[in-house]
Structure formats: structure tokens, C-alpha cells
Amino acid sequence: MRGFRRKTKPIELDDINIIDNQKTKKAITAAALGNAIEWFDFGVYGYVAYVLGKVFFPDASPSVQMIAALATFSVPFIFRPLGGIFFGRLGDKYGRQKVLAITIIIMSLSTFGIGLIPSFETIGIWAPILLLIVKIAQGFSIGGEYAGAAIFVAEYSPDRKRGFMGSWLDFGSIAGFVLGAGTVSFITYLVGETNFAEWGWRIPFFIALPLGIIGLYLRNALDETPVYQQHSENKVSQKPKKFSFKEVLANNKRSLMVCIGLVICTNVTYYMLLTYLPSYFSHNLGYSESHGVLIIIAVMIGMLFVQPIIGWLSDKFGRRPFIFIGSFALILFAYPAFVLLDSRVTYQIFLGLLILALSLNMFVGVMASTLPALFPTEIRYSALGIAFNFSVVIAGLTPTITATLVETTQNLMIPAYYLMVCGVFGLITAIYLKETANKPLVGGIPMATNEEEAVELLEEYHENLEQKIENIDQKIEELQEKRQKLADQHPDIQ
């Protein structure tokens, strides 16, 4: 019947989710391990790119070999949006937990598969083709991985701790990268550079399989998120809404643009620092492979300690300040950082990397808690999957574009200019971002750690509703005044 409006039940204390702390920890561990596998591969791939170039593209020059190996890293990013769309739809329809179990299987198997591919000398052109196919499968699964993992953690986290809890997701990313890079260095040390180039490079990729099995076990042991369970109950009692991608884009423009800006800024810095710089050190600056690798590993270990601190502070001061700080740091300090990297003095190289790493920490410390809070529950996975992965396509081209520009121009400061432009986009993003710290997820009920906090959150929630009602009443009053002025000019309208 037209004009019928379903009366919404008032939000009371019993409606507030009190989150079990142990379940939250398990959710974070399960989600972070999947992220660790993703970045374990990135860490390994970045540090063995020079070897992969020789194994899969032996007839090319050293410069082309490196660019080709990095391009094989970048091309699968084109398939990530397809994964985001596919798994996003499934995640919104059937739940987050089921989809994350699927993505970790595909991701660990595809990473393991890289280690099985024969060399170009053995099977010819099929070697690089198989590498590309496996990387595409990996890219497709990763398309649903990060968005789903971030949502999983956010929907398991209390409102006042979402920044701290979410920061552990990218703690897994950094830890995975450190583990990948450290594994490469350790195996190279054990077997020697000659044996590593012949067969040792395969071992790190094989390690992804047991890690994936552990991650799958942890994810299967978890229940669906409290937020999605509540959403599912509402779907049973009410007719579920159907959303087209066109509607998602039309109704969430600001949130989508903020998401895209933050993801591009974060991941361009990520891939520049963690994937491109190892090759930049060895190929362009002429450092030994181990020299640059060990310094970057040391800096990344330092990032591990900073990461949860940024998340914790963002619960106190908000997410926006850290995006502003990270953006200004890139604009002001990217160039000096790369001057330090080219100094050939160890402590100055370390200082340059530290500047870039801390800039990156500002973004990754708040990204996992910021992004899920931009969208309502019914479209959260789909919207974030689309926006995140289309943005990562752009960011994922960073190593290839930067390497090509440096080779073409012979200007070693190109990476610094790239990051400075990235910082400008970060500033614009921070300006347009509405603060999400200490607030319920969009359209959701407050989430607390205990009953006392639940009472406080309920009061804040009601106060927020009152403020919104006052704002609407004020707008109605302004519109009525405007209407009256127009009506006064017409003889037949009262």
C-alpha cells in the first residue's frame, strides 16, 4: 500500500552488541593471517624479481628483465576488480566468513603454484604464460581478500577500539612482507646466491601452502560477524532490498571517492617502498642485493611496533589527523628521503627509509578501520570490493611505471615526485573524509566491550540522533521560509 511506513523500533540497551574480547582476537588473527599470506608473496616477489626476470625472460636485457618481472606483478591487479565484484556480491549475500574461507584457499594455492612452474629453458614460452595465469588467479582471489578481512575485523570490533583492532590487519601485511623478505635473505644465505638463482627461489613460494592451511582452519572456526548476523535477522523479518551497482555508485559517491583516494595514496606508498625499492637499490643505485634488503627489513620491523600505536591513537584523536600527517610527510619529505637513499651511507639510507616508512604507517594505521565505516552493512562488501580494487589497479602499476620512467629519463628522483603527487591526493581525501572514529558503522547499532560502555554508547547514540533531528528541523524551517517567500509572490498560492 502506498504511503505505508514501517515503524522503526527504538534502540534500547538490549539492542547494543557487547563483543566478546576473545572472539575479536580470533577474528583479527584469522583475518590478519590471510593478509600476511598476500604480503608474504609481495615481499618474496619483490626481492626475487631480478631472479624471476632471468628464469622467465632470459633473452631480454637486464633492464627489460626487471621491468618484465615487475609487469607480471602488476598485470594481475587488473583482475582484482573482478574478484572484488564477485566476492563482494557473495559476501553481502551469504556472509563474510564463508567468502574469506574461499579466498584464502585460492590465494595460498596460487602462491604455492609459482614455485612449481618450470623455467623458460625447460618449457619455453609456456613458463611466463603459466606465471601470468597463476598471478591472475592470485589477483582474483586477493580482490575479495583485503576488503572482506577489513570488514570482518570492523564488524567484530567495539566502536571505541575499532582503530586499534583494525590496525592489526595491516600489522599482518607488514609482518607477511617482513617474513617474505626475511625468508628470501635466509634461504639465499643458506644455499648461496648461485643455488638460489637456480632452484632456491622456489622455496619461499612453497611456504604459502602451510600458512594457508592454518589460515583456513582459523577462519572456519569462527562464527559470522555480529553485525552481519543482525543484518541477516533483519532480512528474514523484512523484505531484503536489492541494489544494482548503478545505485551503489549513485548513492555513495562521496564515500566511494574517499575510499579510492585513501587506497591509492596508501598503496602507491606501499608498493613504492616494499616492492619497487629492492630493485631500485640493486639495479639503479648499484647496491648489493643483501645490503638494501637487510636495511628495509629492519625498517619494516620498526613499522610493526608503530602500527598498533597509530591505530590506538586514532581511537583517541580520530582517523583524519593521521591521513593529514602522512600526506604532508610525503609532500615535504619524499624528495629528501630519496636523496638520503642515494647517499651510499648506511645510516642515511636507513633514515631515508624510516621517513618513508613512518609516512606509510600514518595511512595503514587507520585504513582498515576507516574503509568499512564508509558504507552500510547491506552493500559494505560490494562497495568496498569495487572501490578498493579499482584503486589498487592504479596503485599496483606503481613499480612498473616508476621503473619505466626511471629507465627512460635516467632521473633517480622520479619515485620521489611520484610520492609527492600521491601526498596531494591524500590531503584532498582527508579534507573530504567525515570522521568515523568512535561511531557505529553506517546504519548499524553501537558495539561495546562491556555493559557500562554500552550505556555510555547508547546515550551518545541518542544524543547524535537528537542532533540529526535538530538539523533536519532547521532545514525544514528554512525550506518553509523559502516556500513562503515564493508563495507570497504568487496571487493564488497561500
Short mmCIF file of C-alpha atoms in Angstrom, two decimals:
data_model
loop_
_atom_site.label_atom_id
_atom_site.label_comp_id
_atom_site.label_asym_id
_atom_site.label_seq_id
_atom_site.Cartn_x
_atom_site.Cartn_y
_atom_site.Cartn_z
CA MET A 1 0.00 0.00 0.00
CA ARG A 2 1.45 3.36 -0.99
CA GLY A 3 2.27 5.74 1.82
CA PHE A 4 2.71 2.91 4.34
CA ARG A 5 5.74 3.37 6.57
CA ARG A 6 7.08 0.63 8.83
CA LYS A 7 7.51 1.97 12.37
CA THR A 8 11.13 1.57 13.48
CA LYS A 9 11.68 0.06 16.93
CA PRO A 10 13.52 2.43 19.34
CA ILE A 11 17.13 1.47 20.05
CA GLU A 12 17.47 0.26 23.64
CA LEU A 13 20.26 -1.15 25.79
CA ASP A 14 19.44 -4.77 24.87
CA ASP A 15 19.97 -3.94 21.19
CA ILE A 16 23.62 -2.96 21.65
CA ASN A 17 26.15 -5.65 20.77
CA ILE A 18 28.57 -6.45 23.58
CA ILE A 19 31.52 -8.03 21.80
CA ASP A 20 33.34 -10.99 23.31
CA ASN A 21 37.01 -9.99 23.52
CA GLN A 22 38.31 -13.49 22.78
CA LYS A 23 36.21 -13.77 19.63
CA THR A 24 37.51 -10.40 18.46
CA LYS A 25 41.11 -11.55 18.94
CA LYS A 26 40.42 -14.75 16.99
CA ALA A 27 38.76 -12.76 14.20
CA ILE A 28 41.76 -10.43 13.97
CA THR A 29 44.20 -13.36 13.92
CA ALA A 30 42.28 -15.18 11.19
CA ALA A 31 41.90 -12.05 9.06
CA ALA A 32 45.47 -10.85 9.56
CA LEU A 33 46.94 -14.24 8.59
CA GLY A 34 45.26 -14.06 5.18
CA ASN A 35 46.67 -10.59 4.72
CA ALA A 36 50.07 -11.88 5.80
CA ILE A 37 49.99 -14.52 3.04
CA GLU A 38 49.11 -11.86 0.46
CA TRP A 39 52.03 -9.66 1.51
CA PHE A 40 54.34 -12.62 2.06
CA ASP A 41 54.03 -13.19 -1.69
CA PHE A 42 54.59 -9.48 -2.41
CA GLY A 43 57.67 -9.50 -0.19
CA VAL A 44 59.09 -12.61 -1.84
CA TYR A 45 58.20 -11.44 -5.34
CA GLY A 46 59.73 -8.01 -4.86
CA TYR A 47 63.02 -9.47 -3.63
CA VAL A 48 63.30 -12.22 -6.24
CA ALA A 49 62.14 -10.08 -9.20
CA TYR A 50 65.71 -9.98 -10.50
CA VAL A 51 65.88 -13.82 -10.39
CA LEU A 52 62.41 -14.28 -11.93
CA GLY A 53 63.45 -11.98 -14.78
CA LYS A 54 66.35 -14.33 -15.58
CA VAL A 55 64.27 -17.51 -15.12
CA PHE A 56 61.22 -16.49 -17.16
CA PHE A 57 62.64 -13.83 -19.53
CA PRO A 58 66.25 -14.99 -20.15
CA ASP A 59 66.68 -13.49 -23.64
CA ALA A 60 65.96 -9.90 -22.55
CA SER A 61 68.46 -7.31 -21.31
CA PRO A 62 68.80 -6.90 -17.51
CA SER A 63 66.68 -3.71 -17.54
CA VAL A 64 63.91 -5.33 -19.59
CA GLN A 65 64.06 -8.47 -17.43
CA MET A 66 63.39 -6.43 -14.30
CA ILE A 67 60.59 -4.42 -15.93
CA ALA A 68 59.02 -7.62 -17.31
CA ALA A 69 59.13 -9.33 -13.90
CA LEU A 70 57.55 -6.26 -12.24
CA ALA A 71 54.95 -6.09 -15.03
CA THR A 72 53.99 -9.70 -14.27
CA PHE A 73 53.47 -8.46 -10.71
CA SER A 74 51.32 -5.52 -11.90
CA VAL A 75 49.15 -7.12 -14.64
CA PRO A 76 47.12 -9.34 -12.25
CA PHE A 77 45.94 -6.18 -10.50
CA ILE A 78 43.68 -5.63 -13.50
CA PHE A 79 41.77 -8.75 -12.44
CA ARG A 80 41.37 -7.68 -8.82
CA PRO A 81 38.21 -5.60 -9.52
CA LEU A 82 36.58 -8.72 -10.99
CA GLY A 83 37.42 -10.56 -7.78
CA GLY A 84 36.13 -7.63 -5.76
CA ILE A 85 32.81 -7.60 -7.62
CA PHE A 86 32.42 -11.40 -7.49
CA PHE A 87 33.36 -11.95 -3.85
CA GLY A 88 31.73 -8.68 -2.75
CA ARG A 89 28.36 -9.87 -4.03
CA LEU A 90 28.83 -13.24 -2.33
CA GLY A 91 29.95 -11.59 0.91
CA ASP A 92 26.89 -9.35 1.11
CA LYS A 93 24.54 -12.19 0.19
CA TYR A 94 25.96 -15.19 2.10
CA GLY A 95 28.23 -13.69 4.74
CA ARG A 96 31.83 -12.60 5.28
CA GLN A 97 33.18 -15.75 6.91
CA LYS A 98 32.32 -18.14 4.05
CA VAL A 99 33.88 -15.91 1.40
CA LEU A 100 37.09 -15.38 3.36
CA ALA A 101 37.49 -19.16 3.63
CA ILE A 102 37.33 -19.41 -0.18
CA THR A 103 39.75 -16.53 -0.87
CA ILE A 104 42.48 -17.88 1.40
CA ILE A 105 42.35 -21.26 -0.38
CA ILE A 106 42.77 -19.75 -3.85
CA MET A 107 45.39 -17.28 -2.65
CA SER A 108 47.65 -19.82 -0.91
CA LEU A 109 47.36 -22.38 -3.75
CA SER A 110 48.23 -19.80 -6.43
CA THR A 111 51.24 -18.53 -4.45
CA PHE A 112 52.37 -22.14 -3.96
CA GLY A 113 51.89 -22.70 -7.70
CA ILE A 114 54.51 -20.08 -8.62
CA GLY A 115 57.17 -22.30 -7.08
CA LEU A 116 56.10 -25.23 -9.29
CA ILE A 117 56.43 -23.50 -12.69
CA PRO A 118 59.37 -24.77 -14.80
CA SER A 119 61.85 -22.26 -16.23
CA PHE A 120 61.85 -20.79 -19.74
CA GLU A 121 64.74 -23.08 -20.66
CA THR A 122 62.59 -26.12 -19.78
CA ILE A 123 59.20 -25.33 -21.36
CA GLY A 124 59.86 -22.18 -23.38
CA ILE A 125 57.14 -19.52 -23.75
CA TRP A 126 54.78 -21.54 -21.53
CA ALA A 127 56.87 -20.56 -18.48
CA PRO A 128 55.96 -16.84 -18.48
CA ILE A 129 52.40 -17.69 -19.61
CA LEU A 130 51.90 -20.04 -16.65
CA LEU A 131 53.39 -17.44 -14.32
CA LEU A 132 50.90 -14.88 -15.60
CA ILE A 133 47.95 -17.30 -15.25
CA VAL A 134 48.86 -18.13 -11.65
CA LYS A 135 49.31 -14.44 -10.82
CA ILE A 136 45.89 -13.67 -12.36
CA ALA A 137 44.26 -16.35 -10.16
CA GLN A 138 46.05 -14.84 -7.21
CA GLY A 139 44.88 -11.34 -8.14
CA PHE A 140 41.28 -12.54 -8.50
CA SER A 141 41.25 -14.07 -5.00
CA ILE A 142 43.00 -11.09 -3.42
CA GLY A 143 40.21 -8.96 -4.92
CA GLY A 144 37.93 -10.32 -2.22
CA GLU A 145 40.55 -10.77 0.49
CA TYR A 146 41.50 -7.37 1.92
CA ALA A 147 38.04 -5.80 1.67
CA GLY A 148 36.49 -8.87 3.32
CA ALA A 149 39.16 -9.07 6.01
CA ALA A 150 38.84 -5.37 6.88
CA ILE A 151 35.04 -5.71 7.09
CA PHE A 152 35.37 -8.89 9.16
CA VAL A 153 37.56 -7.15 11.75
CA ALA A 154 35.49 -3.93 11.74
CA GLU A 155 32.25 -5.85 12.28
CA TYR A 156 33.80 -7.75 15.18
CA SER A 157 35.28 -4.64 16.86
CA PRO A 158 33.75 -2.38 19.53
CA ASP A 159 33.21 1.20 18.35
CA ARG A 160 35.81 2.68 20.71
CA LYS A 161 38.52 0.16 19.76
CA ARG A 162 37.94 -0.21 16.02
CA GLY A 163 41.08 1.75 15.14
CA PHE A 164 43.30 -0.35 17.39
CA MET A 165 41.70 -3.63 16.32
CA GLY A 166 41.79 -2.72 12.63
CA SER A 167 45.47 -1.75 12.78
CA TRP A 168 46.38 -5.39 13.42
CA LEU A 169 45.10 -6.31 9.97
CA ASP A 170 47.87 -4.34 8.29
CA PHE A 171 50.22 -5.46 11.04
CA GLY A 172 49.68 -8.82 9.33
CA SER A 173 50.51 -7.20 5.98
CA ILE A 174 53.80 -5.79 7.22
CA ALA A 175 54.64 -8.99 9.12
CA GLY A 176 53.93 -11.03 5.98
CA PHE A 177 56.20 -8.79 3.96
CA VAL A 178 58.98 -8.98 6.55
CA LEU A 179 58.60 -12.77 6.69
CA GLY A 180 58.74 -12.97 2.88
CA ALA A 181 61.79 -10.71 2.57
CA GLY A 182 63.48 -12.35 5.54
CA THR A 183 62.83 -15.82 4.12
CA VAL A 184 64.47 -14.81 0.83
CA SER A 185 67.52 -13.45 2.66
CA PHE A 186 67.78 -16.50 4.93
CA ILE A 187 67.48 -19.03 2.10
CA THR A 188 69.97 -17.06 -0.02
CA TYR A 189 72.40 -17.18 2.92
CA LEU A 190 71.87 -20.93 3.39
CA VAL A 191 72.15 -22.10 -0.22
CA GLY A 192 74.26 -19.32 -1.75
CA GLU A 193 73.30 -16.86 -4.48
CA THR A 194 74.07 -19.29 -7.33
CA ASN A 195 71.86 -22.09 -5.97
CA PHE A 196 69.19 -19.58 -5.01
CA ALA A 197 69.01 -18.33 -8.60
CA GLU A 198 68.79 -21.93 -9.90
CA TRP A 199 66.27 -23.51 -7.51
CA GLY A 200 66.27 -21.85 -4.08
CA TRP A 201 63.89 -19.06 -5.15
CA ARG A 202 61.07 -21.64 -5.29
CA ILE A 203 61.19 -22.48 -1.55
CA PRO A 204 59.61 -19.22 -0.25
CA PHE A 205 56.58 -19.72 -2.51
CA PHE A 206 56.09 -23.26 -1.18
CA ILE A 207 55.79 -21.89 2.38
CA ALA A 208 52.47 -20.19 1.43
CA LEU A 209 50.65 -23.56 1.44
CA PRO A 210 51.06 -24.47 5.14
CA LEU A 211 50.32 -20.84 6.07
CA GLY A 212 47.10 -21.06 4.03
CA ILE A 213 46.06 -24.29 5.76
CA ILE A 214 46.47 -22.65 9.18
CA GLY A 215 44.51 -19.58 8.00
CA LEU A 216 41.69 -21.73 6.62
CA TYR A 217 41.42 -23.60 9.92
CA LEU A 218 41.20 -20.35 11.90
CA ARG A 219 38.60 -18.83 9.58
CA ASN A 220 36.39 -21.93 9.58
CA ALA A 221 36.47 -21.97 13.38
CA LEU A 222 34.88 -18.50 13.61
CA ASP A 223 31.23 -17.51 13.63
CA GLU A 224 29.81 -14.94 11.25
CA THR A 225 30.30 -11.33 12.40
CA PRO A 226 27.73 -9.96 14.91
CA VAL A 227 26.88 -7.10 12.55
CA TYR A 228 26.12 -9.42 9.63
CA GLN A 229 24.17 -11.81 11.86
CA GLN A 230 21.97 -8.90 12.95
CA HIS A 231 21.60 -7.82 9.32
CA SER A 232 20.59 -11.37 8.34
CA GLU A 233 17.92 -11.43 11.05
CA ASN A 234 16.52 -8.17 9.70
CA LYS A 235 16.47 -9.64 6.19
CA VAL A 236 14.33 -12.50 7.45
CA SER A 237 11.82 -10.18 9.17
CA GLN A 238 11.80 -7.62 6.35
CA LYS A 239 11.83 -7.93 2.59
CA PRO A 240 15.51 -7.66 1.55
CA LYS A 241 16.50 -4.77 -0.67
CA LYS A 242 18.22 -5.38 -3.98
CA PHE A 243 20.94 -2.98 -5.07
CA SER A 244 22.39 -2.55 -8.52
CA PHE A 245 25.94 -1.31 -8.99
CA LYS A 246 24.45 1.83 -10.53
CA GLU A 247 22.54 2.53 -7.30
CA VAL A 248 25.61 1.83 -5.17
CA LEU A 249 27.60 4.36 -7.22
CA ALA A 250 24.82 6.94 -7.28
CA ASN A 251 24.02 6.82 -3.55
CA ASN A 252 27.57 6.60 -2.16
CA LYS A 253 29.61 8.97 -4.34
CA ARG A 254 31.42 10.76 -1.53
CA SER A 255 32.24 7.57 0.36
CA LEU A 256 33.48 5.89 -2.82
CA MET A 257 35.72 8.84 -3.72
CA VAL A 258 37.17 8.98 -0.19
CA CYS A 259 37.79 5.23 -0.32
CA ILE A 260 39.52 5.49 -3.69
CA GLY A 261 41.71 8.40 -2.54
CA LEU A 262 42.84 6.69 0.66
CA VAL A 263 43.52 3.35 -1.03
CA ILE A 264 45.53 4.88 -3.88
CA CYS A 265 47.61 7.02 -1.54
CA THR A 266 48.29 4.14 0.85
CA ASN A 267 49.09 1.50 -1.74
CA VAL A 268 51.23 3.69 -4.01
CA THR A 269 53.43 4.33 -0.95
CA TYR A 270 53.26 0.64 -0.02
CA TYR A 271 54.33 -0.68 -3.43
CA MET A 272 56.96 2.01 -3.88
CA LEU A 273 58.59 1.18 -0.56
CA LEU A 274 58.12 -2.58 -0.38
CA THR A 275 58.07 -3.80 -3.99
CA TYR A 276 59.94 -1.28 -6.14
CA LEU A 277 62.76 -0.16 -3.82
CA PRO A 278 64.58 -3.54 -3.63
CA SER A 279 65.05 -3.47 -7.42
CA TYR A 280 65.81 0.28 -7.31
CA PHE A 281 68.59 -0.36 -4.80
CA SER A 282 70.24 -3.16 -6.77
CA HIS A 283 69.59 -2.09 -10.37
CA ASN A 284 69.67 1.72 -10.27
CA LEU A 285 71.83 2.53 -7.25
CA GLY A 286 74.20 -0.43 -7.64
CA TYR A 287 73.89 -1.71 -4.06
CA SER A 288 74.32 -5.40 -3.35
CA GLU A 289 71.10 -7.39 -3.05
CA SER A 290 71.62 -8.15 0.64
CA HIS A 291 72.58 -4.55 1.55
CA GLY A 292 69.26 -2.97 0.61
CA VAL A 293 67.20 -5.97 1.71
CA LEU A 294 68.52 -6.03 5.28
CA ILE A 295 68.01 -2.30 5.80
CA ILE A 296 64.41 -2.44 4.51
CA ILE A 297 63.68 -5.46 6.72
CA ALA A 298 64.96 -3.53 9.75
CA VAL A 299 62.71 -0.57 8.91
CA MET A 300 59.69 -2.85 8.38
CA ILE A 301 60.24 -4.46 11.79
CA GLY A 302 60.16 -0.96 13.24
CA MET A 303 56.87 -0.35 11.41
CA LEU A 304 55.38 -3.38 13.18
CA PHE A 305 55.75 -1.63 16.54
CA VAL A 306 54.40 1.71 15.28
CA GLN A 307 51.34 0.21 13.52
CA PRO A 308 49.13 -0.66 16.55
CA ILE A 309 50.15 2.60 18.27
CA ILE A 310 48.75 4.60 15.33
CA GLY A 311 45.54 2.55 15.47
CA TRP A 312 45.22 3.12 19.23
CA LEU A 313 45.85 6.86 18.89
CA SER A 314 43.28 7.11 16.10
CA ASP A 315 40.63 5.93 18.58
CA LYS A 316 41.60 8.88 20.77
CA PHE A 317 42.11 11.63 18.19
CA GLY A 318 40.33 10.39 15.05
CA ARG A 319 41.43 8.94 11.71
CA ARG A 320 41.66 12.20 9.72
CA PRO A 321 44.66 13.71 11.56
CA PHE A 322 46.86 10.76 10.62
CA ILE A 323 45.87 10.92 6.95
CA PHE A 324 46.79 14.64 7.01
CA ILE A 325 50.15 13.91 8.68
CA GLY A 326 51.00 11.11 6.23
CA SER A 327 50.08 13.26 3.23
CA PHE A 328 52.12 16.27 4.38
CA ALA A 329 55.05 13.95 5.11
CA LEU A 330 55.06 12.65 1.52
CA ILE A 331 54.82 16.15 0.04
CA LEU A 332 57.57 17.63 2.23
CA PHE A 333 59.94 14.73 2.84
CA ALA A 334 59.75 12.30 -0.12
CA TYR A 335 62.47 14.17 -2.06
CA PRO A 336 64.89 14.46 0.90
CA ALA A 337 64.27 10.78 1.65
CA PHE A 338 65.39 9.69 -1.84
CA VAL A 339 68.43 11.96 -1.64
CA LEU A 340 69.36 10.07 1.53
CA LEU A 341 68.78 6.72 -0.19
CA ASP A 342 71.33 7.66 -2.85
CA SER A 343 73.93 8.75 -0.27
CA ARG A 344 75.66 5.34 -0.03
CA VAL A 345 75.99 5.95 3.71
CA THR A 346 74.22 3.24 5.70
CA TYR A 347 72.73 5.40 8.45
CA GLN A 348 71.49 7.95 5.89
CA ILE A 349 69.89 5.20 3.78
CA PHE A 350 68.22 3.93 6.96
CA LEU A 351 66.98 7.45 7.78
CA GLY A 352 65.54 7.88 4.27
CA LEU A 353 63.68 4.60 4.53
CA LEU A 354 62.48 5.50 8.03
CA ILE A 355 60.90 8.72 6.72
CA LEU A 356 59.01 6.79 4.02
CA ALA A 357 58.05 4.01 6.42
CA LEU A 358 56.59 6.38 9.03
CA SER A 359 54.65 8.20 6.30
CA LEU A 360 53.23 4.83 5.26
CA ASN A 361 52.41 3.96 8.89
CA MET A 362 50.15 7.01 9.11
CA PHE A 363 47.97 5.62 6.31
CA VAL A 364 47.98 1.90 7.04
CA GLY A 365 47.42 2.52 10.74
CA VAL A 366 43.91 3.83 10.04
CA MET A 367 42.92 2.37 6.66
CA ALA A 368 41.35 -0.90 7.85
CA SER A 369 39.18 0.92 10.41
CA THR A 370 38.23 3.79 8.09
CA LEU A 371 37.15 1.99 4.91
CA PRO A 372 34.43 -0.37 6.28
CA ALA A 373 32.89 2.56 8.20
CA LEU A 374 32.14 4.39 4.93
CA PHE A 375 29.35 2.05 3.74
CA PRO A 376 26.13 0.49 5.15
CA THR A 377 26.03 -3.22 6.01
CA GLU A 378 23.88 -4.37 3.08
CA ILE A 379 26.37 -3.12 0.46
CA ARG A 380 29.56 -2.87 2.53
CA TYR A 381 31.42 -5.80 0.93
CA SER A 382 30.30 -4.99 -2.65
CA ALA A 383 31.01 -1.25 -2.42
CA LEU A 384 34.35 -1.67 -0.70
CA GLY A 385 35.32 -4.53 -3.02
CA ILE A 386 34.67 -2.36 -6.07
CA ALA A 387 36.27 0.87 -4.83
CA PHE A 388 39.25 -0.77 -3.14
CA ASN A 389 40.23 -2.97 -6.05
CA PHE A 390 39.78 -0.42 -8.81
CA SER A 391 42.03 1.84 -6.76
CA VAL A 392 44.59 -0.91 -6.25
CA VAL A 393 44.75 -1.40 -10.05
CA ILE A 394 46.08 2.15 -10.30
CA ALA A 395 48.39 1.76 -7.30
CA GLY A 396 49.61 -1.67 -8.44
CA LEU A 397 51.09 -0.16 -11.59
CA THR A 398 53.49 1.87 -9.41
CA PRO A 399 56.53 -0.46 -9.65
CA THR A 400 56.22 -0.86 -13.44
CA ILE A 401 55.54 2.81 -14.19
CA THR A 402 58.28 4.02 -11.85
CA ALA A 403 60.87 1.58 -13.22
CA THR A 404 59.99 2.56 -16.80
CA LEU A 405 60.16 6.30 -16.05
CA VAL A 406 63.48 5.99 -14.29
CA GLU A 407 64.94 3.94 -17.18
CA THR A 408 63.56 6.39 -19.75
CA THR A 409 64.54 9.65 -18.05
CA GLN A 410 67.57 8.39 -16.09
CA ASN A 411 66.27 10.61 -13.27
CA LEU A 412 66.63 8.83 -9.93
CA MET A 413 64.25 11.29 -8.23
CA ILE A 414 61.20 10.11 -10.23
CA PRO A 415 59.98 7.95 -7.29
CA ALA A 416 60.08 10.99 -5.00
CA TYR A 417 57.99 13.10 -7.41
CA TYR A 418 55.54 10.21 -7.72
CA LEU A 419 55.08 10.10 -3.94
CA MET A 420 54.70 13.89 -3.68
CA VAL A 421 51.78 13.79 -6.14
CA CYS A 422 50.37 10.92 -4.10
CA GLY A 423 50.55 13.12 -0.99
CA VAL A 424 48.42 15.80 -2.68
CA PHE A 425 45.69 13.21 -3.30
CA GLY A 426 45.98 12.20 0.36
CA LEU A 427 45.33 15.78 1.51
CA ILE A 428 42.22 16.05 -0.66
CA THR A 429 40.98 12.73 0.72
CA ALA A 430 41.49 13.82 4.33
CA ILE A 431 39.55 17.05 3.68
CA TYR A 432 36.51 15.18 2.31
CA LEU A 433 36.56 12.33 4.86
CA LYS A 434 33.91 12.57 7.58
CA GLU A 435 35.36 11.39 10.88
CA THR A 436 34.40 7.79 11.67
CA ALA A 437 36.23 7.20 14.96
CA ASN A 438 34.14 6.09 17.99
CA LYS A 439 30.97 5.94 15.92
CA PRO A 440 28.80 2.94 14.98
CA LEU A 441 29.22 1.52 11.48
CA VAL A 442 26.85 3.15 9.00
CA GLY A 443 23.29 2.10 9.67
CA GLY A 444 24.43 -0.16 12.49
CA ILE A 445 23.85 -0.44 16.22
CA PRO A 446 26.59 0.66 18.67
CA MET A 447 29.06 -2.05 19.72
CA ALA A 448 30.64 -2.13 23.18
CA THR A 449 33.17 -4.14 25.20
CA ASN A 450 31.02 -4.31 28.36
CA GLU A 451 27.65 -3.23 29.77
CA GLU A 452 28.96 0.01 31.31
CA GLU A 453 30.36 1.11 27.96
CA ALA A 454 27.11 0.04 26.28
CA VAL A 455 25.18 2.50 28.49
CA GLU A 456 27.56 5.32 27.53
CA LEU A 457 27.36 4.46 23.83
CA LEU A 458 23.57 4.37 23.95
CA GLU A 459 23.48 7.86 25.45
CA GLU A 460 25.89 9.13 22.78
CA TYR A 461 23.85 7.41 20.08
CA HIS A 462 20.62 9.04 21.26
CA GLU A 463 22.35 12.44 21.52
CA ASN A 464 23.59 12.02 17.96
CA LEU A 465 20.06 11.19 16.79
CA GLU A 466 18.74 14.27 18.58
CA GLN A 467 21.34 16.43 16.84
CA LYS A 468 20.43 14.98 13.46
CA ILE A 469 16.72 15.62 14.14
CA GLU A 470 17.50 19.23 15.12
CA ASN A 471 19.47 19.69 11.90
CA ILE A 472 16.57 18.29 9.85
CA ASP A 473 14.07 20.51 11.71
CA GLN A 474 16.25 23.53 10.99
CA LYS A 475 16.41 22.64 7.29
CA ILE A 476 12.62 22.16 7.21
CA GLU A 477 12.16 25.58 8.82
CA GLU A 478 14.49 27.20 6.27
CA LEU A 479 12.64 25.49 3.40
CA GLN A 480 9.28 26.62 4.80
CA GLU A 481 10.54 30.22 4.96
CA LYS A 482 11.82 29.94 1.40
CA ARG A 483 8.49 28.46 0.28
CA GLN A 484 6.57 31.26 1.97
CA LYS A 485 8.65 33.93 0.22
CA LEU A 486 7.92 32.29 -3.13
CA ALA A 487 4.23 31.82 -2.29
CA ASP A 488 3.90 35.48 -1.34
CA GLN A 489 4.85 36.39 -4.89
CA HIS A 490 2.01 34.29 -6.35
CA PRO A 491 -1.62 35.52 -6.09
CA ASP A 492 -3.21 32.04 -5.98
CA ILE A 493 -0.84 30.22 -3.56
CA GLN A 494 -1.21 30.63 0.18
#
